[in-house]
Structures are given as C-alpha cells and as structure tokens.
Coordinates of C-alpha atoms and ligand atoms in Angstrom, one line a residue:
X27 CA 14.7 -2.1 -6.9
X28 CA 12.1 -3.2 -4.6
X29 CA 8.3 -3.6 -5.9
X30 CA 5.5 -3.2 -3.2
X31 CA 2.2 -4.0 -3.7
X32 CA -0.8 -2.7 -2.2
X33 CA -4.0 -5.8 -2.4
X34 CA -7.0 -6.6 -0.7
X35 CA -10.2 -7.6 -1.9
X36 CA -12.0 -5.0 0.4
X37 CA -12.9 -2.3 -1.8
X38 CA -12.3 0.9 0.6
X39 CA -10.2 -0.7 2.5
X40 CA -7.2 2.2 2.3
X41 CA -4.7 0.4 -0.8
X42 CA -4.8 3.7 -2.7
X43 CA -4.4 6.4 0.1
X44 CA -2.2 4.3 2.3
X45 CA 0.2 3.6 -1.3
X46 CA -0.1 7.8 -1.9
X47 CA 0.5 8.0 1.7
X48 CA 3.8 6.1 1.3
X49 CA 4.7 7.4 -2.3
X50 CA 5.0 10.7 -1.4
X51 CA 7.0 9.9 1.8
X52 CA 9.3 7.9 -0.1
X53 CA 9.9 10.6 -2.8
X54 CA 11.4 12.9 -0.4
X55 CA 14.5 11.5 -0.4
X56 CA 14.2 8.8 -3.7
X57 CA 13.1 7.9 -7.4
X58 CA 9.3 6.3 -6.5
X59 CA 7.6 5.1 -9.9
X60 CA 3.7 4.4 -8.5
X61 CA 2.1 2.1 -10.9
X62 CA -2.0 2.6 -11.5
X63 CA -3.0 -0.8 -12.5
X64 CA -6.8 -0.5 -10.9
X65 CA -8.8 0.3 -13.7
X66 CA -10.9 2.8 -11.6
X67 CA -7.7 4.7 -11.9
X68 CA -7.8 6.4 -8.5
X69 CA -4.4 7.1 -8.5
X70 CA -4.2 8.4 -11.9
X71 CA -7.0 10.9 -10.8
X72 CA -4.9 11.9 -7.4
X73 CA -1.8 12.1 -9.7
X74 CA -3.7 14.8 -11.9
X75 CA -5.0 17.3 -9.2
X76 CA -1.5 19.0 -8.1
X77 CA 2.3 19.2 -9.7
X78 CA 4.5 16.2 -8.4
X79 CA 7.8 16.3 -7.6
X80 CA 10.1 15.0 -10.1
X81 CA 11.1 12.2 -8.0
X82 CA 7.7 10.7 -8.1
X83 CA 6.3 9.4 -11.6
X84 CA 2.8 8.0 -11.5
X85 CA 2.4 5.6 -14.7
X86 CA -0.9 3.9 -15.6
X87 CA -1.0 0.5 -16.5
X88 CA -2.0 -0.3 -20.0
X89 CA -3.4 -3.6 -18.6
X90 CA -2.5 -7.4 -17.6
X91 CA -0.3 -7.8 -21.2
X92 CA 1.9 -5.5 -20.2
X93 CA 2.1 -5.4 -16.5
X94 CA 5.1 -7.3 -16.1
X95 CA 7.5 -4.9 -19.1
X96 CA 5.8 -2.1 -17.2
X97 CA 6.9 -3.3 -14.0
X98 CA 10.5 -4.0 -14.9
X99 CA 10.7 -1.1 -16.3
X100 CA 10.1 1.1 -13.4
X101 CA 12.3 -1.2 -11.6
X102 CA 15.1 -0.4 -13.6
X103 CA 14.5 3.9 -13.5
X104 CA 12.9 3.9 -9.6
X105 CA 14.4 3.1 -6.2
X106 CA 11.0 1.9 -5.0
X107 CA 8.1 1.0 -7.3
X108 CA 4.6 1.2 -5.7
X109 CA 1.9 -1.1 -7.1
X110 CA -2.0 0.4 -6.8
X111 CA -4.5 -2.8 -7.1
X112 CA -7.9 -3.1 -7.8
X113 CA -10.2 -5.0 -4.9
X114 CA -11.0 -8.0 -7.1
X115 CA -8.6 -11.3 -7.8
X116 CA -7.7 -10.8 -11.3
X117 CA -4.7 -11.8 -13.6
X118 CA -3.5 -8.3 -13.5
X119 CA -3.2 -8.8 -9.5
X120 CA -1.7 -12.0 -9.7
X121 CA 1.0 -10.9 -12.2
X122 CA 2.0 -7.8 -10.0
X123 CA 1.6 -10.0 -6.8
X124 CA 4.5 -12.4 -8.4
X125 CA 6.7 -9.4 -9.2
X126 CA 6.2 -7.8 -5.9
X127 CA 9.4 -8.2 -3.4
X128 CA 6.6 -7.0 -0.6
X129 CA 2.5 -6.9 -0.6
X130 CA 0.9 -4.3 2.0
X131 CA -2.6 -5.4 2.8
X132 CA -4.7 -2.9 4.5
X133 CA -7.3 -3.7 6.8
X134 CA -9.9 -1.9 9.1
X135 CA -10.5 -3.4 12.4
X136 CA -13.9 -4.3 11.5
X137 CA -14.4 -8.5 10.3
X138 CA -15.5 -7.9 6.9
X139 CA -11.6 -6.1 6.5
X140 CA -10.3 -9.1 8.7
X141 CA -11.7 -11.8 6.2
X142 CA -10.8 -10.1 2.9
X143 CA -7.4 -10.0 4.3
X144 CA -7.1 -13.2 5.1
X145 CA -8.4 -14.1 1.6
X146 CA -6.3 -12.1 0.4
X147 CA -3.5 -13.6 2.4
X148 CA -4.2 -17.5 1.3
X149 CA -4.0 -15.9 -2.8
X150 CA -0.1 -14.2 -1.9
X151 CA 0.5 -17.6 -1.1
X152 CA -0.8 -19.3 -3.5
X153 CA 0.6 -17.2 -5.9
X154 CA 4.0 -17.9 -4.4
X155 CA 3.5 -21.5 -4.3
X156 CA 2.8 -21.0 -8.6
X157 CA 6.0 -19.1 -8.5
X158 CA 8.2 -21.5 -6.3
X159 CA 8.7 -18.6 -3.9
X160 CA 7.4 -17.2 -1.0
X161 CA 6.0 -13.5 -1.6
X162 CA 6.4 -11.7 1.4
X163 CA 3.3 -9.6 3.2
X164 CA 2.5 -7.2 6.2
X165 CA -0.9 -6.7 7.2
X166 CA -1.6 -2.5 8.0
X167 CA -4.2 -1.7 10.1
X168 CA -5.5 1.7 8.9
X169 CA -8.7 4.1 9.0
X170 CA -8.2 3.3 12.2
X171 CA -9.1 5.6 15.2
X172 CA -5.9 6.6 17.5
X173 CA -8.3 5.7 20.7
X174 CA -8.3 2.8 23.5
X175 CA -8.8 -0.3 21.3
X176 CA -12.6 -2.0 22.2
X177 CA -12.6 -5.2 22.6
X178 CA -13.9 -6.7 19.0
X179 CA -10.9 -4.0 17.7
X180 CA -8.3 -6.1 20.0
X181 CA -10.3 -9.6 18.5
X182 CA -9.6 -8.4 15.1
X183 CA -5.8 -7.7 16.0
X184 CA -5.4 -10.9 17.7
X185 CA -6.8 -12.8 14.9
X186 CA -4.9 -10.9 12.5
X187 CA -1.7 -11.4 14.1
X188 CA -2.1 -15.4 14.1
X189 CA -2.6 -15.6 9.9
X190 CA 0.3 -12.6 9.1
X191 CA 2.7 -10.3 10.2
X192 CA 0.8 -7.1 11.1
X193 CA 3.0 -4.3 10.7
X194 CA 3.3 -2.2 14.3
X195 CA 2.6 1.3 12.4
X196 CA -1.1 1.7 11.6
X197 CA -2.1 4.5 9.3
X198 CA -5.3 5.9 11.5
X199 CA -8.2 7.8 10.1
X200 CA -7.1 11.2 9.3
X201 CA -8.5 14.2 7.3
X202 CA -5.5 15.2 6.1
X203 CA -4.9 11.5 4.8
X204 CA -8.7 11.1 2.9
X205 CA -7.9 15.0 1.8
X206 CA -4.6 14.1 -0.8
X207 CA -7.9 12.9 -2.9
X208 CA -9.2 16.1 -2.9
X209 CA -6.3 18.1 -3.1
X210 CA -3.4 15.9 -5.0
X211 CA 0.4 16.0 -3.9
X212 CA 1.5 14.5 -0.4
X213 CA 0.7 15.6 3.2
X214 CA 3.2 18.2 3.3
X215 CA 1.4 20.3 0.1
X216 CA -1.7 20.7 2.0
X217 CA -2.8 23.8 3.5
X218 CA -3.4 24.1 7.4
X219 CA -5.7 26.2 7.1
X220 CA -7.8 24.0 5.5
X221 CA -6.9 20.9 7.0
X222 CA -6.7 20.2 10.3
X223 CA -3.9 17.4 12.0
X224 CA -1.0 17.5 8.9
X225 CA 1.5 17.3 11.3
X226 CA 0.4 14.4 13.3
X227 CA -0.5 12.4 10.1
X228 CA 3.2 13.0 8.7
X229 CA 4.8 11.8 12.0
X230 CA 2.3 8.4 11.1
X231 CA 3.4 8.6 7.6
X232 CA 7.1 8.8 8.0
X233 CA 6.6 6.0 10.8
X234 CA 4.4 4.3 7.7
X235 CA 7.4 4.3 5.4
X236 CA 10.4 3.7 8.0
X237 CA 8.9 0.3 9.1
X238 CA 8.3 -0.8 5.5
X239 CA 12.0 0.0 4.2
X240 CA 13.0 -2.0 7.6
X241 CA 11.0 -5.1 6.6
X242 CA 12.4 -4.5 2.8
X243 CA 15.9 -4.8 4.6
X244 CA 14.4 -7.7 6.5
X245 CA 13.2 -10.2 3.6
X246 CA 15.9 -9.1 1.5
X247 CA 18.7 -10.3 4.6
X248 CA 16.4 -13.4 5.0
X249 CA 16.3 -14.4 1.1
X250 CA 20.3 -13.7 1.4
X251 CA 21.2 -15.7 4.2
Ligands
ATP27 N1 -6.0 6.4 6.9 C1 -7.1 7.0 6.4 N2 -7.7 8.1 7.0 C2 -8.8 8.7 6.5 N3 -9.4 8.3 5.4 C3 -9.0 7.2 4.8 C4 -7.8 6.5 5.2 N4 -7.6 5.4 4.3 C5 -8.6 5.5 3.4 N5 -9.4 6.5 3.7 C6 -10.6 6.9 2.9 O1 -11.4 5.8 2.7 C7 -11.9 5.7 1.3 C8 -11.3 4.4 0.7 O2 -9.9 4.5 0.7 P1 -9.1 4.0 -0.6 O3 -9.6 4.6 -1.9 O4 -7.7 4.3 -0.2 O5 -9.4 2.4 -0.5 P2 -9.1 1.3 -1.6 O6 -8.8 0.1 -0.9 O7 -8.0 1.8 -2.6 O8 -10.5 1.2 -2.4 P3 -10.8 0.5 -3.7 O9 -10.9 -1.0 -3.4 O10 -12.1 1.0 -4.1 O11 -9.7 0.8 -4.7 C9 -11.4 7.0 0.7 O12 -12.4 7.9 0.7 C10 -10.2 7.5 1.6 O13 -10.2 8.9 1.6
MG28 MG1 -8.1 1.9 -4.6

C-alpha cells in the first residue's frame, strides 16, 4: 500500500502538521499507519495529547536499522502509510525516501523554503538514481496566506513550478491547522469554540488528501503503462 513521505530540509517548514493534516483525513475512511522517524518526535507528542481513532496507528521509528522492516510492515497492515522526516539529510531519510511510492515537500513562499526544496528535490533524485527508479514528488505550498499572491510569492511559484510538480491544493496558514499540536486528534476533534475557521481548514484538508490519492493513481497508472 502506498508509502508517502513528507521531507524537506527546512526545519518549520509544515512536514509534520501538513502529514497530521493528511493522516487524519485519510483515516476517515482507511487503515493510515503514520511513521515518527524524526527524532524530535513531534508526531509521537501530537499522537499522545488526544484518543485516535482506531483506523490511525502512529508508530515511532526505532531508528535507521530498522526503518525499512518497520516500513514494510505498516505496508502490509495500512492502506496508506505516512512517513514524518526530520529536516536534515540523513540515512534514515534516504532509506524512507527509497521506500516511498510518493514524497510531499512542503514549502512556504518565502526563498529560504524555495531553496531547501529544491535541495531537497536534487536528493529524491538522487536517491532514485541509487535505486534505479524514479521516486515520485509534489511540491505543497503551505503556511501560506489565502490572500492576492504579491509579486516575490508569484516568483517563488514560478520558480517552483519549473524544478517540480507543485501540487494545485496549498495547505494555507490556519489556527485550526497549528492547533492539532496543541490539542491532538484531527481537525474535526477540535472545539469551535476555541478555534476559530475548522470548517474552512477541513474543506483545504479534504482538498489536501483528494489531490494526493489522485497523483497516487497517477504514478501508479504511469509505472503500469
Ligand atoms: N498550514 C499551517 N497553518 C498554520 N500553522 C502551520 C501550518 N503548517 C505548519 N504550521 C506551524 O508551523 C510550525 C512548524 O510546522 P511543522 O512542525 O509542521 O514543520 P516541520 O517541517 O515538521 O518542522 P521540523 O523540520 O522542525 O520537523 C508549527 O508551529 C506549526 O503549527
Ligand atoms: Mg516536523
């Protein structure tokens, strides 16, 4: 079942609420195993602060020797297995990267976020080239503001869009997104009465998750044909 990573090496960039963000979506309606393997352990924490549902198993990785057995084995129990990295190039990264069937890179709009996706872009690849495949990857704009773009924001796009494919759903910056840290569980646990805009951030989550199962369907119809 399909593996999707979430990598950058912007630290803050939006891998572990944008992964939470599409974990929780995806358990609504399937098995999701989310794998921890950042060594902060973000996503252990988040995974701590509130019940989960049963469909949705957060495991934490015990480290680069056993990434790949941990991997496989979530493969073989999940329908979708989600892959939290940490910021830095490590061989824990590279390992997940070369079992990942899709790695989500999110990005800001801001050229720091450009660059370290680009990076982060040219070590998919090379990673691929090691592996004598091609590892497919979407670029996510997110923290983003749902305003008129400015012009350096439309730069960053444009430059984006000539390196990867930049996926058409960006996460913007939302309380209710940066409050599943606070308050564990997905968007639809929180309270509205203490956070303001849950319905608009779901509509941009389930968006979120229906473009990445499309361009699962897509690589998996390309790699078939
Ligand atoms: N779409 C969003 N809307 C609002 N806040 C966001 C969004 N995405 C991320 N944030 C906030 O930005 C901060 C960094 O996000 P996050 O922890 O997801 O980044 P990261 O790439 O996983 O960082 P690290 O490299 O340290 O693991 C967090 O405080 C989070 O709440
Ligand atoms: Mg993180």
């Amino acid at each position: 079942m399909p593996v999707i990573s979430f990598a950058t090496s912007k630290g803050g960039a939006g891998k572990t609420t944008s992964a939470i963000v599409l974990g929780t979506e995806l358990a609504e309606g399937t098995q999701v195993i989310m794998i921890d393997a950042d060594p902060a352990k973000r996503l252990t924490r988040w995974s701590t602060l509130a019940a989960l549902p049963t469909s949705l198993r957060v495991v934490t990785s015990q480290g680069e020797r056993f990434i790949q057995d941990e991997i496989s084995d979530a493969r073989s129990k999940a329908t979708f297995v989600l892959i939290d990295l940490e910021g830095s190039a490590s061989r824990l990264t590279s390992f997940a990267v070369a079992e990942s069937d899709l790695v989500v890179i999110p990005s800001g709009e801001e050229q720091q976020d450009a660059d370290a996706a680009i990076e982060t872009l040219a070590e998919i690849e090379m990673e691929g080239k090691a592996r004598r495949r091609a590892i497919p990857a979407a670029i996510v704009f997110a923290r983003t503001s749902a305003a008129v773009k400015s012009k350096l924001e439309k730069h960053i796009h444009a430059e984006m869009t000539k390196v990867g494919r930049v996926m058409d759903t960006e996460l913007h910056r939302r309380t209710a997104f940066s409050s599943l840290h606070n308050a564990g569980g997905g968007l639809r646990q929180l309270d509205p009465s203490d956070v303001n805009g849950i319905d608009k951030a779901l509509l941009n989550a389930q968006a979120f998750a229906s473009e990445i199962i499309d361009i699962l369907e897509e690589v998996r119809h390309a790699q078939t044909a």
